[in-house]
Amino acid sequence: MSKFARGAVFGLVCLASAGVAVAAEDPAAKAFGARPAVLDASLSPDGQSIALIQPLADGQANALFVARLDGKSQPKPILTSSGRPDRLTDCGWASNTRLVCQIYMVTKQDAIRMVFTRMVAVNADGTKVQELSATSNNYTLEYRQFGGGVIDWLADDPNGGSVLMSRAFHEEDSTGTLLANQKRGLAVEKVDTNTLQRTIVEQPREAVEVYISDQHGAVRIYGHRPRATSGYMTNKVNYFYRPAGGGPWTPLSSYDGDARTGFEPTDVDRALNAAYGFEWVNGHLAVVRVALDGSGKREVLVSRSDVDVDRLIRVGRDHRVVGASYATDRRQVEFFDPKLKATAVALSKALGQPDIRFVDASQDGTKLLLWAGTDVDPGRYYLFDSAAKRLAEVMPGRPELAGYKLSPVKAITYKAADGTDIPAYLTLPPGSDGKNIPAIVMPHGGPESRDEWGFDWLAQYFANRGFAVLQPNFRGSAGYGEAWFENNGFQSWRTAIGDVNDAGRWLSAQGIAAPGKLAIVGWSYGGYAALQSSVLDPSLFKAVVAIAPVTDLDAFREEARDFTNFKVEDARIGHGPHVKEGSPAQNAEKIKAPVLMFHGDQDVNVGVGESRLMASRLKSAGGKVELVVYPGLDHQLDDSSARARMLDKADGFLRASLGL
C-alpha cells in the first residue's frame, strides 16, 4: 500500500458558503481571522455521503451541508443556525438517510448566563427536522439545561435510525395533578430518530454524570459524582460496571481529580470485555485497560516518564479504540491495531504529512475520512477508499490562507530563573533570520492545557506581521505530569508567571527580541498571565494584549457560586495571600505597559465583568487601557469578522506601543 490514486471529491476546492466578508481592512487579518472551513465532519454508514458543519459569512452562523461522494455532487445546506444564540456544534449519522445534531446556545435565565443544548434529527435532504431532546412542561422544578447526547449510534441496529441517548429527568410540581414526574437524575433512552419513540434503557440515577456503552447497545459503566451536603458536587467520581451478560452493578473504581488517584474509564471494548481509560502512573497520566469480567485485571497499555498519555484514538461508527497518543515535541500515536497503524503510516507517507487524524469511517471500515496537516499547512480533509486504494481530497481546512507563506514552528527549551528547562515553541516571521525583531510571548489558556507543535492561527498571524512568537509550556501546564502541573497556574501563579516572564528574557538574551520591542499576548488564562506578568515585572513587556482574561481570582471564584461545580472551582483557586497577590485587578497600579483587552459579553467561561473591572482599575491607577467588548459573542469570539477586527486592532496597538 505504498501508492494511492489521487483525486478530489468535489469539483470545487472551497465551498462558496464558507467565504467570509469582514470589516477589517488588513487582508492578512481577514485571512487568519476566518473561522475554519470545516467545524465538524462525519461519514454516512455506507460511506457514500458526507456531512459537514461549516461557518457562514454572518457572525457565528453555521450550517449543515450534505453531499454524495460520487465526484459529481456539491454539498448543499440542509440545516442552518443563526449563531445568536443557537449554533450547530456536531452532527452524526443515525442511518444513511438520517442525521442527529446538537444545538448549543447561551442565554440568560434569572440574570444568570447559562449554556443550553438540544438534540435534533433531520433527513439528509433537509426534510423532517424534529427535536430529539425530551420536552418539559410548566410543572418542571428545574431548568432543562442540557438536552442529552448520543452515547451509542447502535451500529448493529438492522433497521438503523435509532440511538442511545442520555436524558436528565427533573422533578415536577405535583400540586393539582397526579401525573407529575418524581424521578430525578440521568437516564439512558433508546430513541427512534424517525418516529421519536422513546424507551428507557437505564432508569434515572441521581448524581450520575456519565453512562458508557459498549457501542453495540449495552450500557456497561456509569459514573456517580457524590454531592456535598450543600448540594455542590465534589471532584471525586465512583464508577460501577455491569457484567457482559447483564446483572447487578458492581464497583469498578473511584477517581479523585484532586488527589489524582484511581482509574477513570472512558470506553468499553465489547470483544475484549474491558474498559479503556486513564490513570496516574508514577506521576504521569497513562492509558490503562481494566477487565470487566470480575477479575479486576489491569494493564498499563501506554505510559511515559516525561509526558502524559492524554488521548485515545477512536475510529468508526462504534468508536472502536485503536490507539493512544501523547505530545512530546510533537504529538505521537501508538496504535493497538496493526492494520490501522500500517494504513496511517502509508497515508502519512503518501501525503507528506506527519500529522494524520482519523475523523470517521464507514460501517464496514473500507472508507476513512481523515485530516492531515502540519505547522505550515492548516490541514485538509481527505477520503480514503482502501478497497480501491484511492485517496481524494475533500476540502482544505482554511482556504483563505491559500497563497500565504506560513512559518515553521520550532520546539525549543529555555532556562527558568531556577535553572529548570521550560519547553516552548518558537515561530519566526517568514524568511527572517530571527535577530533584532519585535517579539511576542504568547502563554496558552487553561491553565490545564498546553501548546503543541502545529498550525496556530494566532501565532501565525503575528509571525506574518513580522513578530517572533514564543509559546511557553510554563509550569502549571498540563501534559507534563503532576509535578510540572504543581497546584495549577492560579495557586502556583508565581512559578507559572515567572516562567512566562523568563520566556521574554530568553527572547531578549538570544538577540531575537530587539531592545524595547517585547510584548505579551494571551487568551483566557493566557490573558491572565499577560496581565499578571506585568504585575510581577512591570518593566519587561512594553505592551499587553489580553483576550477574555481572568483578572480577579475572587471574582472568578464567585462566577461559579450559583452552579453545582462551585466547590470544585473554589478548591481550584484556593484561599490565602496568593489570591490577592495573584489578581491583576487588585494590583493594577503595578502595571506600567499599555493594555488592550477584548471580551465577548456572552462569555460563560470568564465573565466580561472581569475585563470591565480590570479596565476600571487601570484607569483609576492612571494606566493606559482600552477594552473592546463584542456583543453576542462568547469566550472563543467565534466570529470571523470579530476575529479579523481583533487581529487588525491588536497589530496596530502593538506597532504603536513598540514604536514600529
Short mmCIF file of N, CA, C and O in Angstrom, two decimals, residues 235 257-258 260 444 446-449 474-478 481-497 525 528 553 556 568-575 578:
data_model
loop_
_atom_site.label_atom_id
_atom_site.label_comp_id
_atom_site.label_asym_id
_atom_site.label_seq_id
_atom_site.Cartn_x
_atom_site.Cartn_y
_atom_site.Cartn_z
N ASN A 235 -15.08 16.56 43.61
CA ASN A 235 -14.19 16.25 42.49
C ASN A 235 -13.81 14.78 42.48
O ASN A 235 -12.75 14.40 41.99
N GLY A 257 -10.14 13.61 41.31
CA GLY A 257 -9.47 14.59 40.48
C GLY A 257 -8.52 15.49 41.25
O GLY A 257 -7.57 16.03 40.66
N ASP A 258 -8.74 15.67 42.55
CA ASP A 258 -7.85 16.49 43.36
C ASP A 258 -6.57 15.73 43.71
O ASP A 258 -5.46 16.25 43.57
N ARG A 260 -5.60 13.03 42.21
CA ARG A 260 -5.11 12.36 41.00
C ARG A 260 -4.83 10.88 41.28
O ARG A 260 -3.75 10.36 41.02
N HIS A 444 -0.43 30.09 26.83
CA HIS A 444 -1.68 29.42 26.46
C HIS A 444 -2.76 29.60 27.52
O HIS A 444 -2.51 30.10 28.62
N GLY A 446 -6.20 27.89 29.76
CA GLY A 446 -6.31 26.74 30.67
C GLY A 446 -6.53 27.19 32.12
O GLY A 446 -7.61 27.63 32.48
N PRO A 447 -5.49 27.09 32.99
CA PRO A 447 -4.12 26.67 32.68
C PRO A 447 -3.96 25.17 32.46
O PRO A 447 -2.87 24.72 32.12
N GLU A 448 -5.06 24.40 32.63
CA GLU A 448 -4.97 22.95 32.47
C GLU A 448 -4.94 22.60 30.99
O GLU A 448 -5.84 21.93 30.46
N SER A 449 -3.93 23.08 30.31
CA SER A 449 -3.78 22.90 28.88
C SER A 449 -2.30 22.98 28.55
O SER A 449 -1.46 23.09 29.44
N PHE A 474 4.76 26.67 30.39
CA PHE A 474 5.20 27.01 31.73
C PHE A 474 4.75 25.97 32.75
O PHE A 474 3.81 25.20 32.51
N ARG A 475 5.41 25.94 33.90
CA ARG A 475 4.95 25.07 34.97
C ARG A 475 3.55 25.51 35.42
O ARG A 475 3.30 26.69 35.62
N GLY A 476 2.67 24.55 35.51
CA GLY A 476 1.24 24.83 35.67
C GLY A 476 0.49 24.36 34.44
O GLY A 476 -0.74 24.25 34.46
N SER A 477 1.24 24.05 33.36
CA SER A 477 0.63 23.50 32.15
C SER A 477 0.31 22.02 32.36
O SER A 477 0.95 21.33 33.16
N ALA A 478 -0.67 21.53 31.63
CA ALA A 478 -0.98 20.11 31.64
C ALA A 478 -0.10 19.40 30.62
O ALA A 478 0.49 20.02 29.73
N GLY A 481 2.90 15.86 33.47
CA GLY A 481 2.88 15.18 34.75
C GLY A 481 2.45 16.07 35.89
O GLY A 481 2.40 17.30 35.79
N GLU A 482 2.14 15.42 37.04
CA GLU A 482 1.57 16.16 38.16
C GLU A 482 2.61 17.06 38.83
O GLU A 482 2.25 18.12 39.37
N ALA A 483 3.90 16.72 38.81
CA ALA A 483 4.90 17.58 39.42
C ALA A 483 5.02 18.89 38.64
O ALA A 483 5.17 19.96 39.24
N TRP A 484 4.94 18.82 37.31
CA TRP A 484 5.02 20.02 36.48
C TRP A 484 3.77 20.88 36.66
O TRP A 484 3.84 22.11 36.70
N PHE A 485 2.63 20.22 36.81
CA PHE A 485 1.36 20.93 36.97
C PHE A 485 1.32 21.70 38.30
O PHE A 485 0.64 22.72 38.41
N GLU A 486 2.06 21.21 39.28
CA GLU A 486 2.09 21.80 40.62
C GLU A 486 0.65 21.91 41.16
O GLU A 486 -0.13 20.99 41.06
N ASN A 487 0.30 23.08 41.73
CA ASN A 487 -1.05 23.27 42.26
C ASN A 487 -1.96 24.00 41.28
O ASN A 487 -2.98 24.53 41.67
N ASN A 488 -1.59 24.02 40.03
CA ASN A 488 -2.24 24.70 38.90
C ASN A 488 -1.74 26.14 38.80
O ASN A 488 -1.13 26.68 39.74
N GLY A 489 -1.99 26.74 37.65
CA GLY A 489 -1.44 28.05 37.35
C GLY A 489 -2.03 29.20 38.12
O GLY A 489 -1.53 30.33 38.01
N PHE A 490 -3.10 28.96 38.90
CA PHE A 490 -3.64 30.01 39.76
C PHE A 490 -2.98 29.97 41.14
O PHE A 490 -2.44 30.97 41.61
N GLN A 491 -3.03 28.81 41.78
CA GLN A 491 -2.43 28.72 43.11
C GLN A 491 -0.91 28.84 43.05
O GLN A 491 -0.29 29.37 43.98
N SER A 492 -0.31 28.32 41.98
CA SER A 492 1.15 28.40 41.82
C SER A 492 1.50 29.47 40.80
O SER A 492 2.40 29.30 39.98
N TRP A 493 0.80 30.59 40.87
CA TRP A 493 0.97 31.61 39.83
C TRP A 493 2.37 32.19 39.79
O TRP A 493 2.86 32.56 38.71
N ARG A 494 3.05 32.29 40.95
CA ARG A 494 4.39 32.87 40.93
C ARG A 494 5.34 32.05 40.07
O ARG A 494 6.16 32.61 39.32
N THR A 495 5.23 30.74 40.15
CA THR A 495 6.08 29.88 39.31
C THR A 495 5.67 29.99 37.86
O THR A 495 6.52 30.17 36.97
N ALA A 496 4.36 29.88 37.60
CA ALA A 496 3.86 29.92 36.22
C ALA A 496 4.20 31.25 35.54
O ALA A 496 4.75 31.28 34.43
N ILE A 497 3.90 32.34 36.19
CA ILE A 497 4.15 33.66 35.59
C ILE A 497 5.64 33.94 35.53
O ILE A 497 6.13 34.61 34.61
N TYR A 525 -6.70 32.07 30.34
CA TYR A 525 -5.62 32.10 31.32
C TYR A 525 -4.40 32.80 30.74
O TYR A 525 -3.65 33.47 31.47
N TYR A 528 -4.82 36.28 31.50
CA TYR A 528 -4.47 36.49 32.90
C TYR A 528 -2.96 36.57 33.06
O TYR A 528 -2.42 37.48 33.72
N LEU A 553 -9.13 36.77 41.02
CA LEU A 553 -9.38 35.37 41.38
C LEU A 553 -10.62 35.20 42.24
O LEU A 553 -11.36 34.23 42.11
N PHE A 556 -13.54 35.61 39.91
CA PHE A 556 -13.64 34.40 39.10
C PHE A 556 -14.27 33.26 39.90
O PHE A 556 -15.11 32.51 39.38
N VAL A 568 -15.69 22.71 43.50
CA VAL A 568 -14.54 22.30 42.69
C VAL A 568 -13.73 23.54 42.28
O VAL A 568 -12.50 23.56 42.38
N GLU A 569 -14.43 24.59 41.82
CA GLU A 569 -13.75 25.81 41.41
C GLU A 569 -13.13 26.52 42.61
O GLU A 569 -12.04 27.10 42.51
N ASP A 570 -13.83 26.46 43.74
CA ASP A 570 -13.31 27.08 44.96
C ASP A 570 -11.99 26.44 45.36
O ASP A 570 -11.02 27.13 45.70
N ALA A 571 -11.93 25.11 45.30
CA ALA A 571 -10.69 24.40 45.64
C ALA A 571 -9.61 24.65 44.60
O ALA A 571 -8.42 24.71 44.93
N ARG A 572 -10.02 24.81 43.36
CA ARG A 572 -9.06 25.07 42.28
C ARG A 572 -8.32 26.39 42.50
O ARG A 572 -7.11 26.48 42.30
N ILE A 573 -9.06 27.41 42.90
CA ILE A 573 -8.46 28.72 43.12
C ILE A 573 -7.76 28.78 44.47
O ILE A 573 -6.69 29.37 44.61
N GLY A 574 -8.35 28.15 45.48
CA GLY A 574 -7.74 28.13 46.80
C GLY A 574 -7.95 29.42 47.57
O GLY A 574 -8.58 30.37 47.09
N HIS A 575 -7.43 29.43 48.79
CA HIS A 575 -7.56 30.60 49.66
C HIS A 575 -6.20 30.94 50.25
O HIS A 575 -5.36 30.07 50.45
N HIS A 578 -2.14 34.34 48.11
CA HIS A 578 -1.91 34.27 46.66
C HIS A 578 -3.10 34.79 45.87
O HIS A 578 -2.94 35.18 44.71
#
